[in-house]
mmCIF file of C-alpha atoms and ligand atoms in Angstrom:
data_model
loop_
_atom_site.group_PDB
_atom_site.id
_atom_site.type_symbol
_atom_site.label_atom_id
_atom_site.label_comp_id
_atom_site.label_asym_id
_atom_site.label_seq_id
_atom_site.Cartn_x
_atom_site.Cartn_y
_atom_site.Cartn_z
ATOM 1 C CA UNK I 964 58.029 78.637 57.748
ATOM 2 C CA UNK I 965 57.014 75.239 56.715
ATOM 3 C CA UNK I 966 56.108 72.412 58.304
ATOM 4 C CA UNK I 967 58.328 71.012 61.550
ATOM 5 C CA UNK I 968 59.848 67.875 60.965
ATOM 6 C CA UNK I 969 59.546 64.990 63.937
ATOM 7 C CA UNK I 970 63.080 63.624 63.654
ATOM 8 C CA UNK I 971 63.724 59.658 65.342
ATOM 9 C CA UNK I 972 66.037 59.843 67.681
ATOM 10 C CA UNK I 973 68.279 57.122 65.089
ATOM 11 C CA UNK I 974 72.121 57.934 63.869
ATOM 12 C CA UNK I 975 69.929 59.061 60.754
ATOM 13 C CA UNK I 976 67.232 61.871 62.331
ATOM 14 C CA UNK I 977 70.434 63.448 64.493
ATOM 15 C CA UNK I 978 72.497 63.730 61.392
ATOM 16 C CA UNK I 979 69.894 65.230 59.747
ATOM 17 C CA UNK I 980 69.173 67.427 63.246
ATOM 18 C CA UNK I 981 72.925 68.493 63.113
ATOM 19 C CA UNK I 982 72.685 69.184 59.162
ATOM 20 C CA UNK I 983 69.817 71.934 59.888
ATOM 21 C CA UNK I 984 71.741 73.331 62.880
ATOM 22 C CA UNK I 985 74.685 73.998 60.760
ATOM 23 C CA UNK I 986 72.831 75.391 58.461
ATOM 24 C CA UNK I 987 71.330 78.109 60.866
ATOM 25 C CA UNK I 988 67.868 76.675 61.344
ATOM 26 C CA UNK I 989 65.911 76.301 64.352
ATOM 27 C CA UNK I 990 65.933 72.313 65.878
ATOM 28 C CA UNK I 991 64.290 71.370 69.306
ATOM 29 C CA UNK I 992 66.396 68.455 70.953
ATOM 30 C CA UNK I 993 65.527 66.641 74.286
ATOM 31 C CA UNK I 994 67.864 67.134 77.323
ATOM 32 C CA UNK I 995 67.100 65.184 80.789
ATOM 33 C CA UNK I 996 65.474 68.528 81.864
ATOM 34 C CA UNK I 997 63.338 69.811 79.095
ATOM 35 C CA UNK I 998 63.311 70.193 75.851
ATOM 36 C CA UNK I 999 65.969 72.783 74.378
ATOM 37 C CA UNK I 1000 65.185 75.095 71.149
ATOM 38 C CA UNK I 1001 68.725 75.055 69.967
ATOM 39 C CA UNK I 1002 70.946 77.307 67.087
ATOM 40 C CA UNK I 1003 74.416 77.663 66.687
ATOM 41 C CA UNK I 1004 75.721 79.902 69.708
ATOM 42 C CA UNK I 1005 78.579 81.550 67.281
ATOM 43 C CA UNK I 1006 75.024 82.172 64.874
ATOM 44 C CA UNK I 1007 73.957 85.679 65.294
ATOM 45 C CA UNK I 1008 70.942 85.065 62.926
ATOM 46 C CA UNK I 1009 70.359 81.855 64.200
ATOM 47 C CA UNK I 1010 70.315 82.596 67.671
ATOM 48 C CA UNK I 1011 67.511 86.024 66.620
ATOM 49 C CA UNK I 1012 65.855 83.459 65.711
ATOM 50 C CA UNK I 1013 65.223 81.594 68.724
ATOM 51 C CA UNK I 1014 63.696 84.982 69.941
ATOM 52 C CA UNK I 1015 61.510 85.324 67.284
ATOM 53 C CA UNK I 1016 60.031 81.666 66.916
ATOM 54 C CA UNK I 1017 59.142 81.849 71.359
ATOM 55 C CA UNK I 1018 57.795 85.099 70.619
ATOM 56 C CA UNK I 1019 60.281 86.324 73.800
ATOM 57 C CA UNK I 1020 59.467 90.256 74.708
ATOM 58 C CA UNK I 1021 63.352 90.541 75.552
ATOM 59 C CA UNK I 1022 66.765 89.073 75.004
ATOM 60 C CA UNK I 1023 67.144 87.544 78.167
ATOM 61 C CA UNK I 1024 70.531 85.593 78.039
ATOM 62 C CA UNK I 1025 70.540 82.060 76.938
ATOM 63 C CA UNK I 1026 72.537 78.097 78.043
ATOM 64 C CA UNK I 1027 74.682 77.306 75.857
ATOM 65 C CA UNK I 1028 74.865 73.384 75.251
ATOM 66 C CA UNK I 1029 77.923 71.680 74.848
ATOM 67 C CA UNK I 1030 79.039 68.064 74.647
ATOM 68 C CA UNK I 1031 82.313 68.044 77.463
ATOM 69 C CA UNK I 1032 83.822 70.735 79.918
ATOM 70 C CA UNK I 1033 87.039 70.777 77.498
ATOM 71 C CA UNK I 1034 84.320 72.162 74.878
ATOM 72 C CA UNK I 1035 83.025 74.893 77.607
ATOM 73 C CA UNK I 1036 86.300 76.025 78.285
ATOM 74 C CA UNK I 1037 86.837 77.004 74.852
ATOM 75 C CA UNK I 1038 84.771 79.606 75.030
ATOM 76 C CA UNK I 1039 84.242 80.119 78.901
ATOM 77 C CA UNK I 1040 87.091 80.688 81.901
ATOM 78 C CA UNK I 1041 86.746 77.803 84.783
ATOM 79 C CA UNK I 1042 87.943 79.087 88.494
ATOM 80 C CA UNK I 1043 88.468 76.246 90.667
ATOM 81 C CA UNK I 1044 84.808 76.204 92.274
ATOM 82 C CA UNK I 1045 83.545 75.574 88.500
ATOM 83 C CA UNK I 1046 86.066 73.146 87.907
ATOM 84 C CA UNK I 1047 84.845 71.277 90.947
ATOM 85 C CA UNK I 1048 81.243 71.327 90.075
ATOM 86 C CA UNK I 1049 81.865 70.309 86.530
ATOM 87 C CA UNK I 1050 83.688 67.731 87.748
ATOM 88 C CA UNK I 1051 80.465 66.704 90.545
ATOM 89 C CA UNK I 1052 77.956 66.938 88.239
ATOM 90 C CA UNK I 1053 78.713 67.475 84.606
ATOM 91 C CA UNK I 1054 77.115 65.739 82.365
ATOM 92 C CA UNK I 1055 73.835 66.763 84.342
ATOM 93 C CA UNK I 1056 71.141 69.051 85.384
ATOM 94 C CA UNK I 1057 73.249 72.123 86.584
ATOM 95 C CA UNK I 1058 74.320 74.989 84.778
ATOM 96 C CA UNK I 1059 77.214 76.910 85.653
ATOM 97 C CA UNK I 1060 77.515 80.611 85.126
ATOM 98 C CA UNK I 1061 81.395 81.812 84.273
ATOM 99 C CA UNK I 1062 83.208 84.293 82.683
ATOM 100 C CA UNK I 1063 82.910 84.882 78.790
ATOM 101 C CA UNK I 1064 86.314 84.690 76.652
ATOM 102 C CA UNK I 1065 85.288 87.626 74.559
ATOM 103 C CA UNK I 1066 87.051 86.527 71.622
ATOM 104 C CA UNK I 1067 85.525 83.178 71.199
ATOM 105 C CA UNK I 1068 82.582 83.949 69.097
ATOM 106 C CA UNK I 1069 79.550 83.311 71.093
ATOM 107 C CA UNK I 1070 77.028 85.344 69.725
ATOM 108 C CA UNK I 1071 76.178 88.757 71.979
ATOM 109 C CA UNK I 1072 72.678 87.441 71.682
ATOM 110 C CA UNK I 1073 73.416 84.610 73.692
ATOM 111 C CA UNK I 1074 74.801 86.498 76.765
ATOM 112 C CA UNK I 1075 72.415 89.700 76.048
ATOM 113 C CA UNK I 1076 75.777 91.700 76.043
ATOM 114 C CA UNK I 1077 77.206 90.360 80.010
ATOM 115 C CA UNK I 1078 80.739 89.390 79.976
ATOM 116 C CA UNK I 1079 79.417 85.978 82.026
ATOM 117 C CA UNK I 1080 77.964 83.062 80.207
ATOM 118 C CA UNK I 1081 75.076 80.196 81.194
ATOM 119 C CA UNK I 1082 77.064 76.874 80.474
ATOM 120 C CA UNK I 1083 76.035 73.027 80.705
ATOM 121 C CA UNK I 1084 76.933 69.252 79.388
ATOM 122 C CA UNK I 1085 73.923 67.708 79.449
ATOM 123 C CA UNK I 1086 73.055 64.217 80.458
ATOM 124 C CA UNK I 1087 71.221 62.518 77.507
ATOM 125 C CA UNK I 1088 72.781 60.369 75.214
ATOM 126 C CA UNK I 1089 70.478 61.904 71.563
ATOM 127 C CA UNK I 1090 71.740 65.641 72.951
ATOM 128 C CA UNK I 1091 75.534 63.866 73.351
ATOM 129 C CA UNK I 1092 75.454 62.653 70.001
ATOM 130 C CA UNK I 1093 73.386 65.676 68.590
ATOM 131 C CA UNK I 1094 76.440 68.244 70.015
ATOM 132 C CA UNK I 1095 79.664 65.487 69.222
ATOM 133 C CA UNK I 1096 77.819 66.030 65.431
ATOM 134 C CA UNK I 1097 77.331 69.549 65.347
ATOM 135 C CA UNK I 1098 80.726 70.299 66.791
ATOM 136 C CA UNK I 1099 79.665 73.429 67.603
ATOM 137 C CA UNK I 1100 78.268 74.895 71.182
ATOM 138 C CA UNK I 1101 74.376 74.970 70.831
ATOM 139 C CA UNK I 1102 72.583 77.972 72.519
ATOM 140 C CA UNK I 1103 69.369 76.331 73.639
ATOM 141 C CA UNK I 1104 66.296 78.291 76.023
ATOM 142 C CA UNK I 1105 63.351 75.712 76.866
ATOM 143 C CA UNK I 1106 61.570 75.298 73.258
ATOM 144 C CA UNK I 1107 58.051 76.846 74.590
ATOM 145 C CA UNK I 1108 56.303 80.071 73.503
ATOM 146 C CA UNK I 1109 57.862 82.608 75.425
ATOM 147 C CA UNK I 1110 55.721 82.750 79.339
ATOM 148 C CA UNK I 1111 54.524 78.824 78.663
ATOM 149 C CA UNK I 1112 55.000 75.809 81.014
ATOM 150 C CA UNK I 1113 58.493 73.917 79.541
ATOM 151 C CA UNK I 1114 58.479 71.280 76.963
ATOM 152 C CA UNK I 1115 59.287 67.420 78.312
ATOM 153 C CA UNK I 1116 58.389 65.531 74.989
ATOM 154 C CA UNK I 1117 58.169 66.283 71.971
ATOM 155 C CA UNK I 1118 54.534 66.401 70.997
ATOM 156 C CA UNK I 1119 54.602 70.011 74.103
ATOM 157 C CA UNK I 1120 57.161 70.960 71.272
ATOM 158 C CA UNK I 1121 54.782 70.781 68.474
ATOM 159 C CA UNK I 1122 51.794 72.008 70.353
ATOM 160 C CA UNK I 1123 53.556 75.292 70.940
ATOM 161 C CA UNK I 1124 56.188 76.188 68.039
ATOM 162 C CA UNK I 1125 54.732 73.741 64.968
ATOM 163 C CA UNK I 1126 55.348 75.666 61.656
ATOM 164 C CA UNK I 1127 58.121 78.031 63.670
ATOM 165 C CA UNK I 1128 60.871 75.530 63.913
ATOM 166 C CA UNK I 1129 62.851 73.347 61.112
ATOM 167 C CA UNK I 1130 62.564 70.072 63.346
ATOM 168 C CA UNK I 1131 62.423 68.266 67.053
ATOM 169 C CA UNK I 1132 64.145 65.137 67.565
ATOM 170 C CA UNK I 1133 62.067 63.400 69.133
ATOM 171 C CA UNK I 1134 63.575 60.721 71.891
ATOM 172 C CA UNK I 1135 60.380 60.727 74.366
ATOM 173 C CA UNK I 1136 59.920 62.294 77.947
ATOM 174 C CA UNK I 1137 62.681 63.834 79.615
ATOM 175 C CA UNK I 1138 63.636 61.823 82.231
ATOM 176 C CA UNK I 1139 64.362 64.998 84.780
ATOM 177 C CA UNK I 1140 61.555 67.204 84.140
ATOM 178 C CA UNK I 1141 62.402 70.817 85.760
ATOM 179 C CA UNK I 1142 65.095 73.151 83.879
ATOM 180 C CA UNK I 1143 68.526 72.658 85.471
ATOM 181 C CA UNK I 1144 69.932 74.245 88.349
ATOM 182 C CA UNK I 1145 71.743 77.475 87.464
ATOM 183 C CA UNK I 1146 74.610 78.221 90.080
ATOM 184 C CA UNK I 1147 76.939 81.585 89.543
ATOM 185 C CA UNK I 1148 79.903 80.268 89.648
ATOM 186 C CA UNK I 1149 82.430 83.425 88.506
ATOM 187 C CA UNK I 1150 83.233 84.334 92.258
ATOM 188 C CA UNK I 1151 81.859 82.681 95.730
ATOM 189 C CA UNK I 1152 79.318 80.447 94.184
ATOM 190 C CA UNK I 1153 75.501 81.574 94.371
ATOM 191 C CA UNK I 1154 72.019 79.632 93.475
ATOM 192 C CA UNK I 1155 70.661 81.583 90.533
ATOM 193 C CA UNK I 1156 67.826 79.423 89.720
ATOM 194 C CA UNK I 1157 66.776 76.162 91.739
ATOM 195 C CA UNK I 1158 66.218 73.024 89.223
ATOM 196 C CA UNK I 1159 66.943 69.518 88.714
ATOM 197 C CA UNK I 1160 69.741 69.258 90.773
ATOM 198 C CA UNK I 1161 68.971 69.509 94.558
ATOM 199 C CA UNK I 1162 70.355 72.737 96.217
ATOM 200 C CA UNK I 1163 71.712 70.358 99.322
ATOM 201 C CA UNK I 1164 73.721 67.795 96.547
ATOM 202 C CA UNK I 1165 76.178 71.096 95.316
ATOM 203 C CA UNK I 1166 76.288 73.047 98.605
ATOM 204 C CA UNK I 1167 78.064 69.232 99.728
ATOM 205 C CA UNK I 1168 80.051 70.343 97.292
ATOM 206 C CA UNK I 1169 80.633 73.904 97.863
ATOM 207 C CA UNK I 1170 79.744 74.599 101.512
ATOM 208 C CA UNK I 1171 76.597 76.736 101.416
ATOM 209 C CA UNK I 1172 75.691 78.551 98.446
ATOM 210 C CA UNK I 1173 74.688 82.464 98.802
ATOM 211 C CA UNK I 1174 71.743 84.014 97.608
ATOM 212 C CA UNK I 1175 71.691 85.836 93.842
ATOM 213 C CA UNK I 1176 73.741 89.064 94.016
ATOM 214 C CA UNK I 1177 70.547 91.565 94.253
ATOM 215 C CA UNK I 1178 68.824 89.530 96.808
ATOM 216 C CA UNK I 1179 72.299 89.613 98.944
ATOM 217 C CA UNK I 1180 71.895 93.225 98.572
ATOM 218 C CA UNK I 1181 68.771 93.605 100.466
ATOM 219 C CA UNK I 1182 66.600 93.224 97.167
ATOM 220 C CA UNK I 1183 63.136 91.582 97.550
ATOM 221 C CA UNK I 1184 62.935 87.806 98.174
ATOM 222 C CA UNK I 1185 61.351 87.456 94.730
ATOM 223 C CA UNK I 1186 62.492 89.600 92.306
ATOM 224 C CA UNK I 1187 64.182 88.112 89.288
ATOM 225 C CA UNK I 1188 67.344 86.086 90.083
ATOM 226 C CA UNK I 1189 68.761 85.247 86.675
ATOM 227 C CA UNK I 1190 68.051 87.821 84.137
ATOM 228 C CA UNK I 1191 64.966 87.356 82.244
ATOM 229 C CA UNK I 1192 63.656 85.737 85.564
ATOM 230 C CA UNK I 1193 59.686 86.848 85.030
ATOM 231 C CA UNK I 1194 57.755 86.546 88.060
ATOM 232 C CA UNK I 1195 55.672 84.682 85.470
ATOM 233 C CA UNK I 1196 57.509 82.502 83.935
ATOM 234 C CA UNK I 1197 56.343 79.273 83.907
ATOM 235 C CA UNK I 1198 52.623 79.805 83.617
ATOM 236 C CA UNK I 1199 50.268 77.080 82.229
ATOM 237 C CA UNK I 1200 46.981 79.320 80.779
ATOM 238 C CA UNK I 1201 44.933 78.287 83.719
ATOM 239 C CA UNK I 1202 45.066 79.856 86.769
ATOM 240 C CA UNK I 1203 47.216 78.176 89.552
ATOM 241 C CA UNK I 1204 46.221 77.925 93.028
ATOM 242 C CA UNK I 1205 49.057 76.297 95.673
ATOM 243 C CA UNK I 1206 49.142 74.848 98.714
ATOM 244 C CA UNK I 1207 45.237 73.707 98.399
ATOM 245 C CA UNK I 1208 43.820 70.907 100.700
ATOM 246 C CA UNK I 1209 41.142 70.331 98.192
ATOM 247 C CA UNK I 1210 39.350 71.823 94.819
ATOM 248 C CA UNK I 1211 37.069 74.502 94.727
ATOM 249 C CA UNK I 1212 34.227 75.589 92.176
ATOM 250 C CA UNK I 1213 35.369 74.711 89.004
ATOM 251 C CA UNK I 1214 38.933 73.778 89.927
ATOM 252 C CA UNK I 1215 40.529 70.259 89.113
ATOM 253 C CA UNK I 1216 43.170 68.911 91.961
ATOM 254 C CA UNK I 1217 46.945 68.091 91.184
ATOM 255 C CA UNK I 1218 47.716 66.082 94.588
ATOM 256 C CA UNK I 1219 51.246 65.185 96.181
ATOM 257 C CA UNK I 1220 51.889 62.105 98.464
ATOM 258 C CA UNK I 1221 48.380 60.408 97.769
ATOM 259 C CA UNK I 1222 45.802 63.718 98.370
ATOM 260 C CA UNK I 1223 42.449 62.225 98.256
ATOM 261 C CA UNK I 1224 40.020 63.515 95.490
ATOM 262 C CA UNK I 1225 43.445 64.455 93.282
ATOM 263 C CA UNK I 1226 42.275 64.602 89.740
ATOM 264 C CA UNK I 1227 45.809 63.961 89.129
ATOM 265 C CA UNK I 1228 48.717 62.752 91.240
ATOM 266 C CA UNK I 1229 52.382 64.148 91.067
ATOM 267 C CA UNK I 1230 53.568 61.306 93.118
ATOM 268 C CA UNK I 1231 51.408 59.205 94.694
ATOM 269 C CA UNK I 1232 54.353 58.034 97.082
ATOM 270 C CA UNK I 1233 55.534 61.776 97.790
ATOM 271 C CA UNK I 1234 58.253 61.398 96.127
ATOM 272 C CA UNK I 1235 59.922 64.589 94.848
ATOM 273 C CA UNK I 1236 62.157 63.059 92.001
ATOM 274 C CA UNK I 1237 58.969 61.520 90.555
ATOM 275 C CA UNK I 1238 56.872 64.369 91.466
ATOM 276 C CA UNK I 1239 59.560 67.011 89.227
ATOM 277 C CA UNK I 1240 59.263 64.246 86.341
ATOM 278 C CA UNK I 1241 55.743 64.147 86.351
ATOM 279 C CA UNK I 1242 55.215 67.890 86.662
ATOM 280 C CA UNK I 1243 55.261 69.651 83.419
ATOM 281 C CA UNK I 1244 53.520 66.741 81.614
ATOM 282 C CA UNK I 1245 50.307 67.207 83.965
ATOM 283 C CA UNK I 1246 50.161 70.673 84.420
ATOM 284 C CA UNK I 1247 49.978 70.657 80.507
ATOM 285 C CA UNK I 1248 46.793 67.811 80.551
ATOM 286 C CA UNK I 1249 45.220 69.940 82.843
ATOM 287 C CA UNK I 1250 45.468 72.854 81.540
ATOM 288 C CA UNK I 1251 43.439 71.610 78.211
ATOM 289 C CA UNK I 1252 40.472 70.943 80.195
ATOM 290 C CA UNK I 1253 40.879 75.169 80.723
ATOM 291 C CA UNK I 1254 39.424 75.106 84.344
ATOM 292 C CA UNK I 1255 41.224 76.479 86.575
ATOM 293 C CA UNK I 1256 44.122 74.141 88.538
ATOM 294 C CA UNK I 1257 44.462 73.802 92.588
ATOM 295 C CA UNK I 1258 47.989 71.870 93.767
ATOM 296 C CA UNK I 1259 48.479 69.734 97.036
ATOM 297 C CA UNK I 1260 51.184 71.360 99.186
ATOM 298 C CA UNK I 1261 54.879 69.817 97.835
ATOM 299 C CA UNK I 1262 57.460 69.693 100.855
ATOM 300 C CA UNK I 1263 60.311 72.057 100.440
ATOM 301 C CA UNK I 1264 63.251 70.196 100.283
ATOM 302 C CA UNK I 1265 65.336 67.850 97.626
ATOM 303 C CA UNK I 1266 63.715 68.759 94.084
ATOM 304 C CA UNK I 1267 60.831 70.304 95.935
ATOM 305 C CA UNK I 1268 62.145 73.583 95.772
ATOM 306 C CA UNK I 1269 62.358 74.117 92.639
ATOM 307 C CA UNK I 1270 58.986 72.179 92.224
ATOM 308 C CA UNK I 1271 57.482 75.129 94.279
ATOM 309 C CA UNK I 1272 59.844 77.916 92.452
ATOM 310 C CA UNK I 1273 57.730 76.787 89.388
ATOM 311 C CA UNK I 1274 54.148 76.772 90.901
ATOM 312 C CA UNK I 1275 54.995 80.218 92.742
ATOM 313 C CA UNK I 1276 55.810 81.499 89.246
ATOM 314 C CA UNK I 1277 52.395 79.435 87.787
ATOM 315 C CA UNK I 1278 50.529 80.670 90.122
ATOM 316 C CA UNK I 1279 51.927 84.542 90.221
ATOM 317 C CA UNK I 1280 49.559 87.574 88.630
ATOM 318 C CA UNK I 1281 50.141 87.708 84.743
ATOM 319 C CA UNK I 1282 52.055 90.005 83.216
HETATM 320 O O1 LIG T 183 67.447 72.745 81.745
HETATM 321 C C1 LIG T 183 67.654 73.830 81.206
HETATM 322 O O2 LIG T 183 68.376 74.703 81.733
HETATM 323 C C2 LIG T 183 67.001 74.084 79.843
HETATM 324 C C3 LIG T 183 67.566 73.049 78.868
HETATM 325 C C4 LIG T 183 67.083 73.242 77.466
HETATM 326 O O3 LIG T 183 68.971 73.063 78.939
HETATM 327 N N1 LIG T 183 67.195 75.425 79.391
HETATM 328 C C5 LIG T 183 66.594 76.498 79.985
HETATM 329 O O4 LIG T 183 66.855 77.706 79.355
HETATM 330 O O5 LIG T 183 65.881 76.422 80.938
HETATM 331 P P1 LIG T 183 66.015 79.057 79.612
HETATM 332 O O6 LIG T 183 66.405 79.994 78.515
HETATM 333 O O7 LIG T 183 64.574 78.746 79.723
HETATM 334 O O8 LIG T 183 66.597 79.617 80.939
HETATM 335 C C6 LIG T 183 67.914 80.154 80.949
HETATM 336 C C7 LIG T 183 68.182 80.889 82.211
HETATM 337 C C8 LIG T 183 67.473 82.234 82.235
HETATM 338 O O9 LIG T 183 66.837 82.416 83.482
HETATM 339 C C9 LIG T 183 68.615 83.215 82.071
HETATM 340 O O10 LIG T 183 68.357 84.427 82.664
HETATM 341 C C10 LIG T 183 69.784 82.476 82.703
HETATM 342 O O11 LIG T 183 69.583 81.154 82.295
HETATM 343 N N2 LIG T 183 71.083 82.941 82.209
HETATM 344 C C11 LIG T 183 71.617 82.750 81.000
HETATM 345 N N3 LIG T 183 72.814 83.373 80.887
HETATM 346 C C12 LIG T 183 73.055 83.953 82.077
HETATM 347 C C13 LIG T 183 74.130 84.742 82.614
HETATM 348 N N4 LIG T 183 75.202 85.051 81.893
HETATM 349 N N5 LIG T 183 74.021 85.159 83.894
HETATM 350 C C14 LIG T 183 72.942 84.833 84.636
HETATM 351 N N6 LIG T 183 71.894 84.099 84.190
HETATM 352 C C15 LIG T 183 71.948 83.677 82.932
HETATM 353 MG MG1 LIG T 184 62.423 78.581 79.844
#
């Protein structure tokens, strides 16, 4: 492919984003999570795409993006409990995963053949406008080679899919950070994936949420929630080490809450909001020095859970 165009987040570059998208190529838009890699969900070729230019081993089952729930539920059924946590928290950073009308036209790609399918409104005014122009739902994974820490500006974009993508429209850091929460929503509502929303904000919602399906089963307490789930996911090229007190050998320090000698600081206050934010962004600078990267212990509660889902998954064996 040719060379990727950095679009301005202006009425001009998201016309132009929405042109390309219509047209079946490949455009990278922000979110307040991360960066999306986004094609036409109704697209079948567009969507392959997406697979192709991350270089993803499988069709795991992709968000689709869409500016309003009235949009969603043209192509997805709401029960009550997804009504109510559309109504919480859309537009935002959860996801909700409901049934599939199967005669809407999302592309089997996008739900890897289940009759359920991943669902959010995002909270960001360039994706707003970007969806309100395409006027179609956008199926979007994180726009990283497939296995690679998530994109939160646009320049992680270009470092990792330059030449495999028509464009990113470019409207700076994400203000979020972490990928959004993904809660099954089609029955009694489980947490499929912790993320940008805290766990405790929708279970004051919903009462509390159960665990995935398989885990409810008796399944292991880490095997892969939502499909395409890999242990490691996530994974910056240097080798992760959690929990650490200080660096070792070669090792550079990522510090919480102030940890002396921290090469870097997630948040210097302990704050976990700040911390998610700043995640992403410095496991990235880190991990082009290419020594290997030791983290400060992060508490496990508000967005530090899914701060620590990531770094488990960072930190896990290759494969
Ligand atoms: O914040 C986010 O969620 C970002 C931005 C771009 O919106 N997107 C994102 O997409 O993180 P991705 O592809 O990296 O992760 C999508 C997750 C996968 O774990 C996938 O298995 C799950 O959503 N998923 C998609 N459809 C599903 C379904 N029908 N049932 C269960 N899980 C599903
Ligand atoms: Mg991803």
């Amino acid at each position: 492919m040719a060379a990727t165009d950095r679009l301005s987040a202006d009425a001009e570059g998201i016309a132009q984003a929405a042109r390309l998208l219509q047209a079946g190529d490949l455009v990278s838009f922000p979110t307040e999570t991360v960066y999306g890699l986004g094609a036409v969900a109704t697209d079948d070729h567009a969507v392959a795409r997406i697979f192709a230019a991350k270089g993803r081993p499988t069709f795991n089952p992709l968000i689709v993006h869409v500016a309003s729930s009235e949009a969603a539920k043209e192509f997805a059924e709401f029960p009550r409990i997804a009504d109510d946590l559309a109504r919480a928290f859309w537009p935002g950073p959860l996801t909700l995963v409901v049934k599939l009308k199967e005669t809407a036209g999302i592309s089997a790609l996008v739900t890897a053949g289940l009759n359920t399918v991943a669902v959010r409104v995002p909270d960001h005014a360039s994706a707003q406008s970007l969806l309100r122009a395409v006027e179609r739902p956008i199926a979007a994974p994180s726009a990283n080679p497939s296995g690679r820490i998530s994109p939160t500006n646009a320049d992680h974009v270009l470092d990792g899919l330059r030449g495999r993508i028509a464009a990113v429209l470019d409207d700076g850091p994400c203000g979020v950070g972490l990928e959004s929460t993904i809660v099954d929503a089609t029955a009694s509502p489980r947490l499929l994936r912790p993320g940008g929303l805290p766990q405790e904000a929708i279970e004051a919602v919903t009462g509390p949420l159960g665990p995935p399906l398989d885990q409810a089963a008796g399944g292991a307490a880490h095997k892969p929630n939502a499909p395409g789930q890999l242990e490691s996911h996530y994974a910056p090229v240097a080798q992760v080490r959690m929990n650490a007190t200080s660096a070792t050998g070669d090792e550079v320090l990522l510090g919480f809450g102030g940890t002396p000698g921290a090469d870097l600081d997630l948040s210097p206050a302990g704050d976990t909001v700040q911390a998610a934010a700043n995640l992403f962004g410095m496991l990235h600078q880190l991990d082009s020095l290419r020594r290997p990267i030791a983290v400060a212990p992060v508490p496990e509660s508000g967005l530090g859970r899914a701060i620590n889902d990531r770094l488990r998954r960072a930190a896990a064996p290759r494969n």
